Short mmCIF file of C-alpha atoms in Angstrom, two decimals:
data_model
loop_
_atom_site.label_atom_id
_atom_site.label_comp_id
_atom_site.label_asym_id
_atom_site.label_seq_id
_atom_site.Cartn_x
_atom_site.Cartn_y
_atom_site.Cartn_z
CA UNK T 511 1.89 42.65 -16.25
CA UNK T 512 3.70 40.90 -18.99
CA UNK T 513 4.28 37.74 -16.77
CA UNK T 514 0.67 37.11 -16.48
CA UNK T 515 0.62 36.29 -20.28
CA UNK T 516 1.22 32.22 -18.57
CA UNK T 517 -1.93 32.52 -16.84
CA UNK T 518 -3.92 33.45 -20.84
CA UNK T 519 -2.17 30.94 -21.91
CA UNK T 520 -3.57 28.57 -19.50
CA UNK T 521 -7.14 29.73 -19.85
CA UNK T 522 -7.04 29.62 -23.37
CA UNK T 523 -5.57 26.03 -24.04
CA UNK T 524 -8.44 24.91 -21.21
CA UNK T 525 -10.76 26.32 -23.47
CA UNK T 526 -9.38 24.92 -27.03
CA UNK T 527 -9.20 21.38 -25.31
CA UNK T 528 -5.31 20.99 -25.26
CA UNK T 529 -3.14 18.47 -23.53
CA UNK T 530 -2.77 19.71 -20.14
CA UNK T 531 0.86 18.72 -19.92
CA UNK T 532 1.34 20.90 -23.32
CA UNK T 533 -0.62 23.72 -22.03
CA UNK T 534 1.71 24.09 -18.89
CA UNK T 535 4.52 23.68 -20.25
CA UNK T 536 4.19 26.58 -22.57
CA UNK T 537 3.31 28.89 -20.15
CA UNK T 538 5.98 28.44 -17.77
CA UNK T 539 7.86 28.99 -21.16
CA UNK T 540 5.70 31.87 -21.90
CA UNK T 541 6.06 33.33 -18.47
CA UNK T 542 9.90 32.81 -18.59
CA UNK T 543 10.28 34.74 -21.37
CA UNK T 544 8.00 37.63 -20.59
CA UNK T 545 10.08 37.56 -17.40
CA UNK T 546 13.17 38.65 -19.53
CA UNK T 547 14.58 35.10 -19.19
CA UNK T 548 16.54 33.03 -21.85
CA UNK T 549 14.69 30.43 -23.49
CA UNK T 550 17.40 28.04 -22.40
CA UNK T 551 16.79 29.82 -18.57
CA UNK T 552 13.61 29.16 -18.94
CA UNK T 553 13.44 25.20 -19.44
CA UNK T 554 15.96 25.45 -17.14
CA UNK T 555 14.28 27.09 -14.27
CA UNK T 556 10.90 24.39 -16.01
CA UNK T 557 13.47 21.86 -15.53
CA UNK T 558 14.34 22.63 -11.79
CA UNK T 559 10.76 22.82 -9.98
CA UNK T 560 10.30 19.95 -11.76
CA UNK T 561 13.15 17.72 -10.22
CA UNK T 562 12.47 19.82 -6.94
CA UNK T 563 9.22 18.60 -6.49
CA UNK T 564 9.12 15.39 -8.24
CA UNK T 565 8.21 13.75 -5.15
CA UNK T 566 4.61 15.29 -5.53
CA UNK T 567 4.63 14.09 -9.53
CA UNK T 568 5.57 10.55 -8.30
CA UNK T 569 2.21 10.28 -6.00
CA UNK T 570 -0.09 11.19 -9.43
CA UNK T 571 2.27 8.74 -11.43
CA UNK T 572 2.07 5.54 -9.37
CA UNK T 573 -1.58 5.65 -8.80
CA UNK T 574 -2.88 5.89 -12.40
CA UNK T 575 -0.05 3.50 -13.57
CA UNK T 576 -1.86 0.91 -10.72
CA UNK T 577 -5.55 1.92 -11.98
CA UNK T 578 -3.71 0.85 -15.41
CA UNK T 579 -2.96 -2.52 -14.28
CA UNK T 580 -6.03 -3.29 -12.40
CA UNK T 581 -8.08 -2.41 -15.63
CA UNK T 582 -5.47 -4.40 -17.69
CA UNK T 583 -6.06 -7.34 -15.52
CA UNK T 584 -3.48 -7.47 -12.77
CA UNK T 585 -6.02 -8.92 -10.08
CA UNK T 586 -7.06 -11.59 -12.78
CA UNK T 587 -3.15 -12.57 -13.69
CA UNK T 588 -2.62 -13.02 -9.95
CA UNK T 589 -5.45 -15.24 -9.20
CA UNK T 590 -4.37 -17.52 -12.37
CA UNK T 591 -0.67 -17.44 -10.94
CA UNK T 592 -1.66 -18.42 -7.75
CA UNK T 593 -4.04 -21.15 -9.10
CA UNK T 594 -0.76 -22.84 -10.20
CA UNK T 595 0.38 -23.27 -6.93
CA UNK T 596 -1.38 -26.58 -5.36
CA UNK T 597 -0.05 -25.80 -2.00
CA UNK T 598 -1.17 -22.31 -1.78
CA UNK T 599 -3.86 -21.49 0.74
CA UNK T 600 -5.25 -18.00 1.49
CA UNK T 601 -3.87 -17.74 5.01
CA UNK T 602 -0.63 -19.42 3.67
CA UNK T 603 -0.19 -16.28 1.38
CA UNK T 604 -1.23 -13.35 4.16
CA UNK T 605 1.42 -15.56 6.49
CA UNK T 606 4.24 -15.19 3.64
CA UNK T 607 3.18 -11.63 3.11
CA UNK T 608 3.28 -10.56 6.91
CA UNK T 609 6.48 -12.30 7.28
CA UNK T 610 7.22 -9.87 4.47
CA UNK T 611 6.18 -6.75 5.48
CA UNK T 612 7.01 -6.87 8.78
CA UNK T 613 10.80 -7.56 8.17
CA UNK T 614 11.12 -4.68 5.47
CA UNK T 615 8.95 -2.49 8.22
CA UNK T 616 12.05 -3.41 10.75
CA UNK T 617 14.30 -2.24 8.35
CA UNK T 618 12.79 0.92 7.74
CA UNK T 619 11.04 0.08 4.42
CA UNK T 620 7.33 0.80 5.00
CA UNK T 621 6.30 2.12 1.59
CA UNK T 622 6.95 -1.50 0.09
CA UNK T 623 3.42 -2.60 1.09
CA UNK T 624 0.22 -0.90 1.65
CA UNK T 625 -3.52 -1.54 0.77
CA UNK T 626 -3.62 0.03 -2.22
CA UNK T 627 -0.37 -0.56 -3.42
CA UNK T 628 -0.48 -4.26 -2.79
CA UNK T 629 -3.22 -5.56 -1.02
CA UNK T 630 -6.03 -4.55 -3.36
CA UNK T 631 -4.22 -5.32 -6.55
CA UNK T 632 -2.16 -7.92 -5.36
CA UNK T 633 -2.17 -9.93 -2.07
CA UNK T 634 -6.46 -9.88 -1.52
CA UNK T 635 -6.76 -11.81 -5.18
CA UNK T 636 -3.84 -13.88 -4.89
CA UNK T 637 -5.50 -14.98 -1.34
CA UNK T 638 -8.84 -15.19 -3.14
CA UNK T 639 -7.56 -17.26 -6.06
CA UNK T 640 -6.06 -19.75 -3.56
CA UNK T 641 -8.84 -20.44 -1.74
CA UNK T 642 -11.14 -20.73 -4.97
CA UNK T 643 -8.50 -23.52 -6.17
CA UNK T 644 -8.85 -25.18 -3.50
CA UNK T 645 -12.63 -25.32 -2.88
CA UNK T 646 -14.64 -23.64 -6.05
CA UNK T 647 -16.47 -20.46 -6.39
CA UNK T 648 -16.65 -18.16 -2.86
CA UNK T 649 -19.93 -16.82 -1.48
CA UNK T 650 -19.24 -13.11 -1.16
CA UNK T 651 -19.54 -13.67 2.86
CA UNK T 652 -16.05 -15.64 2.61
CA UNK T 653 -14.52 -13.15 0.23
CA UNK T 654 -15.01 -10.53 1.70
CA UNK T 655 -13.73 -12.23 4.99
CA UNK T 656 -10.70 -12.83 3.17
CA UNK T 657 -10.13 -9.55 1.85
CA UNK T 658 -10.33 -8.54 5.20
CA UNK T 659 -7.69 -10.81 6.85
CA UNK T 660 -5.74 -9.48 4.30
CA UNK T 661 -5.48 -5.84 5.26
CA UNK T 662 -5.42 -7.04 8.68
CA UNK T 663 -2.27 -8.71 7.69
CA UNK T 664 -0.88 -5.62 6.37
CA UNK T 665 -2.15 -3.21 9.47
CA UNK T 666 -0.82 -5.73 11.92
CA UNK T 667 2.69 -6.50 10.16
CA UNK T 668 3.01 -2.49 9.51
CA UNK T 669 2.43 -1.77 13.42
CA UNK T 670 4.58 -3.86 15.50
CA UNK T 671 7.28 -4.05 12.84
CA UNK T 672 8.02 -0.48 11.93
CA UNK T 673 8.62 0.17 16.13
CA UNK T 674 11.47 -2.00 15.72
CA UNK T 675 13.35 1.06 12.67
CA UNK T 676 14.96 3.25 14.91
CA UNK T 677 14.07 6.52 12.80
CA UNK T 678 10.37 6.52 12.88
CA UNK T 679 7.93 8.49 13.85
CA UNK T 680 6.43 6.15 16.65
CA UNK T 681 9.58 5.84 18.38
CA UNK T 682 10.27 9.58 18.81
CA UNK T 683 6.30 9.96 20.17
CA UNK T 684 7.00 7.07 22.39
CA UNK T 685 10.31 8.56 24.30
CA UNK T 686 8.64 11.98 24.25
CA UNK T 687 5.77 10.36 26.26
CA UNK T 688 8.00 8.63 28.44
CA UNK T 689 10.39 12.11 29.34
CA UNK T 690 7.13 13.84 30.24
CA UNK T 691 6.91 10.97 32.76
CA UNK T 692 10.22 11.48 34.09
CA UNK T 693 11.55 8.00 32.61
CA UNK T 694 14.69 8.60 30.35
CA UNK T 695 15.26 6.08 27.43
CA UNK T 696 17.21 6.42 24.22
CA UNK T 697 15.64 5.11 21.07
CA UNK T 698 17.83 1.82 20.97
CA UNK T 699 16.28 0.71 24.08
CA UNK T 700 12.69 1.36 22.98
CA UNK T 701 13.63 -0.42 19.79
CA UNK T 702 14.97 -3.83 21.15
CA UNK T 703 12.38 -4.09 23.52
CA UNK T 704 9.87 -3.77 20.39
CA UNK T 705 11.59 -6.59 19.11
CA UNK T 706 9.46 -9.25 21.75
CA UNK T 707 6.39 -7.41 21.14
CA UNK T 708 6.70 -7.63 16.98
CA UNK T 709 7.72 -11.41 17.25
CA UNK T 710 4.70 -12.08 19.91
CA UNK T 711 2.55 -10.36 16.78
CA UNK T 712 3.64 -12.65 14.47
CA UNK T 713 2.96 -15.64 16.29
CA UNK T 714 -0.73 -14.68 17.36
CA UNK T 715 -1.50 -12.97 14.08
CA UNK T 716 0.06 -16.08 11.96
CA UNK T 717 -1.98 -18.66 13.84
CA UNK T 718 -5.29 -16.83 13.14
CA UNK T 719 -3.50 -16.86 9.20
CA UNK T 720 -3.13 -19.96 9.48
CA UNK T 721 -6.51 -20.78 11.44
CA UNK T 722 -8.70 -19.36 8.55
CA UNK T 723 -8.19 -21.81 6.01
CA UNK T 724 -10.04 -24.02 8.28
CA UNK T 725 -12.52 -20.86 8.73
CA UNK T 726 -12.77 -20.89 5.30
CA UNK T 727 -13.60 -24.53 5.26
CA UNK T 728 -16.28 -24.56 7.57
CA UNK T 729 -17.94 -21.52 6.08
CA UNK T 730 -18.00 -23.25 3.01
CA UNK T 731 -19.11 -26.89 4.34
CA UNK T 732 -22.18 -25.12 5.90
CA UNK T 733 -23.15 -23.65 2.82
CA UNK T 734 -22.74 -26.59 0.95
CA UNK T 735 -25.31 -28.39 3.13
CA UNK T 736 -27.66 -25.54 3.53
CA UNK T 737 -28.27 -25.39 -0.23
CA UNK T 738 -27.98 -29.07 -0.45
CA UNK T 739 -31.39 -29.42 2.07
CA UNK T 740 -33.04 -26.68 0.25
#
């Protein structure tokens, strides 16, 4: 009964309005102990689940620390950084960025990118900030057009370049498909022959990149002389 003395300890520092972080802490301390344990044991055994499962702890950490920088003004620091580039267009930047993340999806490394890791914060306002440099303040039409070409980018690079990593998930579903068809192929072949298919993506999906600056353009020219003959 003794070890449930964590779980009053919980309850009670809920109530009082402690730090959370504080108010675990000591009862997996409290529980330790009651449990006969050491109070070195104890942080020890504290100290264990902790590294055990850090991978969960690492999820809560990176989100609020991005929430942190979007409130701080990371979407507003990229726009100015881009603004400094005078040959910077939107689909310019989702072209450099699918390049990007479709090589480091090849190699395996498909946690480098993501929506809201980088296109959200990142890429989408960097895009945005290039095309307002280039041609004033957007209608929300054309931004959200570009903040949709942008996760496009992202879907498209993700998709045909992570079939290329031999130890991925798509790979193994693909040969299992094919052996319940009778047709026998190790996961080297199904990865080189991925290889035509991700650089046939690139060149379709980097000429509509590159094709929506001119979108962009027209879009914008249209408006212009629609409020111009009101």
């Amino acid at each position: 009964m003794l070890t449930f003395l964590g779980v009053v300890v919980v309850v009670v520092g809920f109530i009082a309005r402690i730090h959370p972080l504080l108010v675990v802490a000591a009862a997996a301390l409290v529980t330790s102990l009651s449990a006969g344990m050491s109070l070195v044991e104890g942080i020890s055994a504290l100290g264990k689940a902790f590294n055990d499962n850090r991978y969960v702890s690492l999820v809560w950490l990176v989100l609020p620390v991005i929430g942190l920088l979007e409130r701080s003004g990371l979407q507003e620091r990229a726009r100015a950084l881009i603004s400094r580039v005078k040959t910077a267009t939107a689909g310019r930047i989702l072209l450099a960025y699918f390049v990007v993340r479709q090589l480091s999806a090849a190699l395996g490394l498909t946690s480098l990118g993501g929506h809201a890791q980088m296109v959200r914060p990142l890429i989408a306002p960097m895009a945005e900030g290039a095309a307002e440099n280039r041609h004033g303040p957007l209608p929300d039409r054309t931004r959200w057009r570009i903040r949709a070409s942008a996760a496009a980018a992202d879907n498209v690079a993700l998709f045909f370049g992570e079939d290329i990593f031999l130890a991925v998930a798509s790979i193994l579903i693909i040969k299992a498909f094919l052996e319940q068809n009778g047709i026998l192929l190790e996961p080297l072949q199904l990865s080189i022959w991925a290889i035509p298919t991700a650089v046939l993506a690139l060149l379709i999906h980097g000429t509509r990149l590159l094709l929506l600056d001119r979108r962009i353009h027209r879009e914008l020219a249209r408006a212009g002389a629609g409020k111009a003959a009101e």
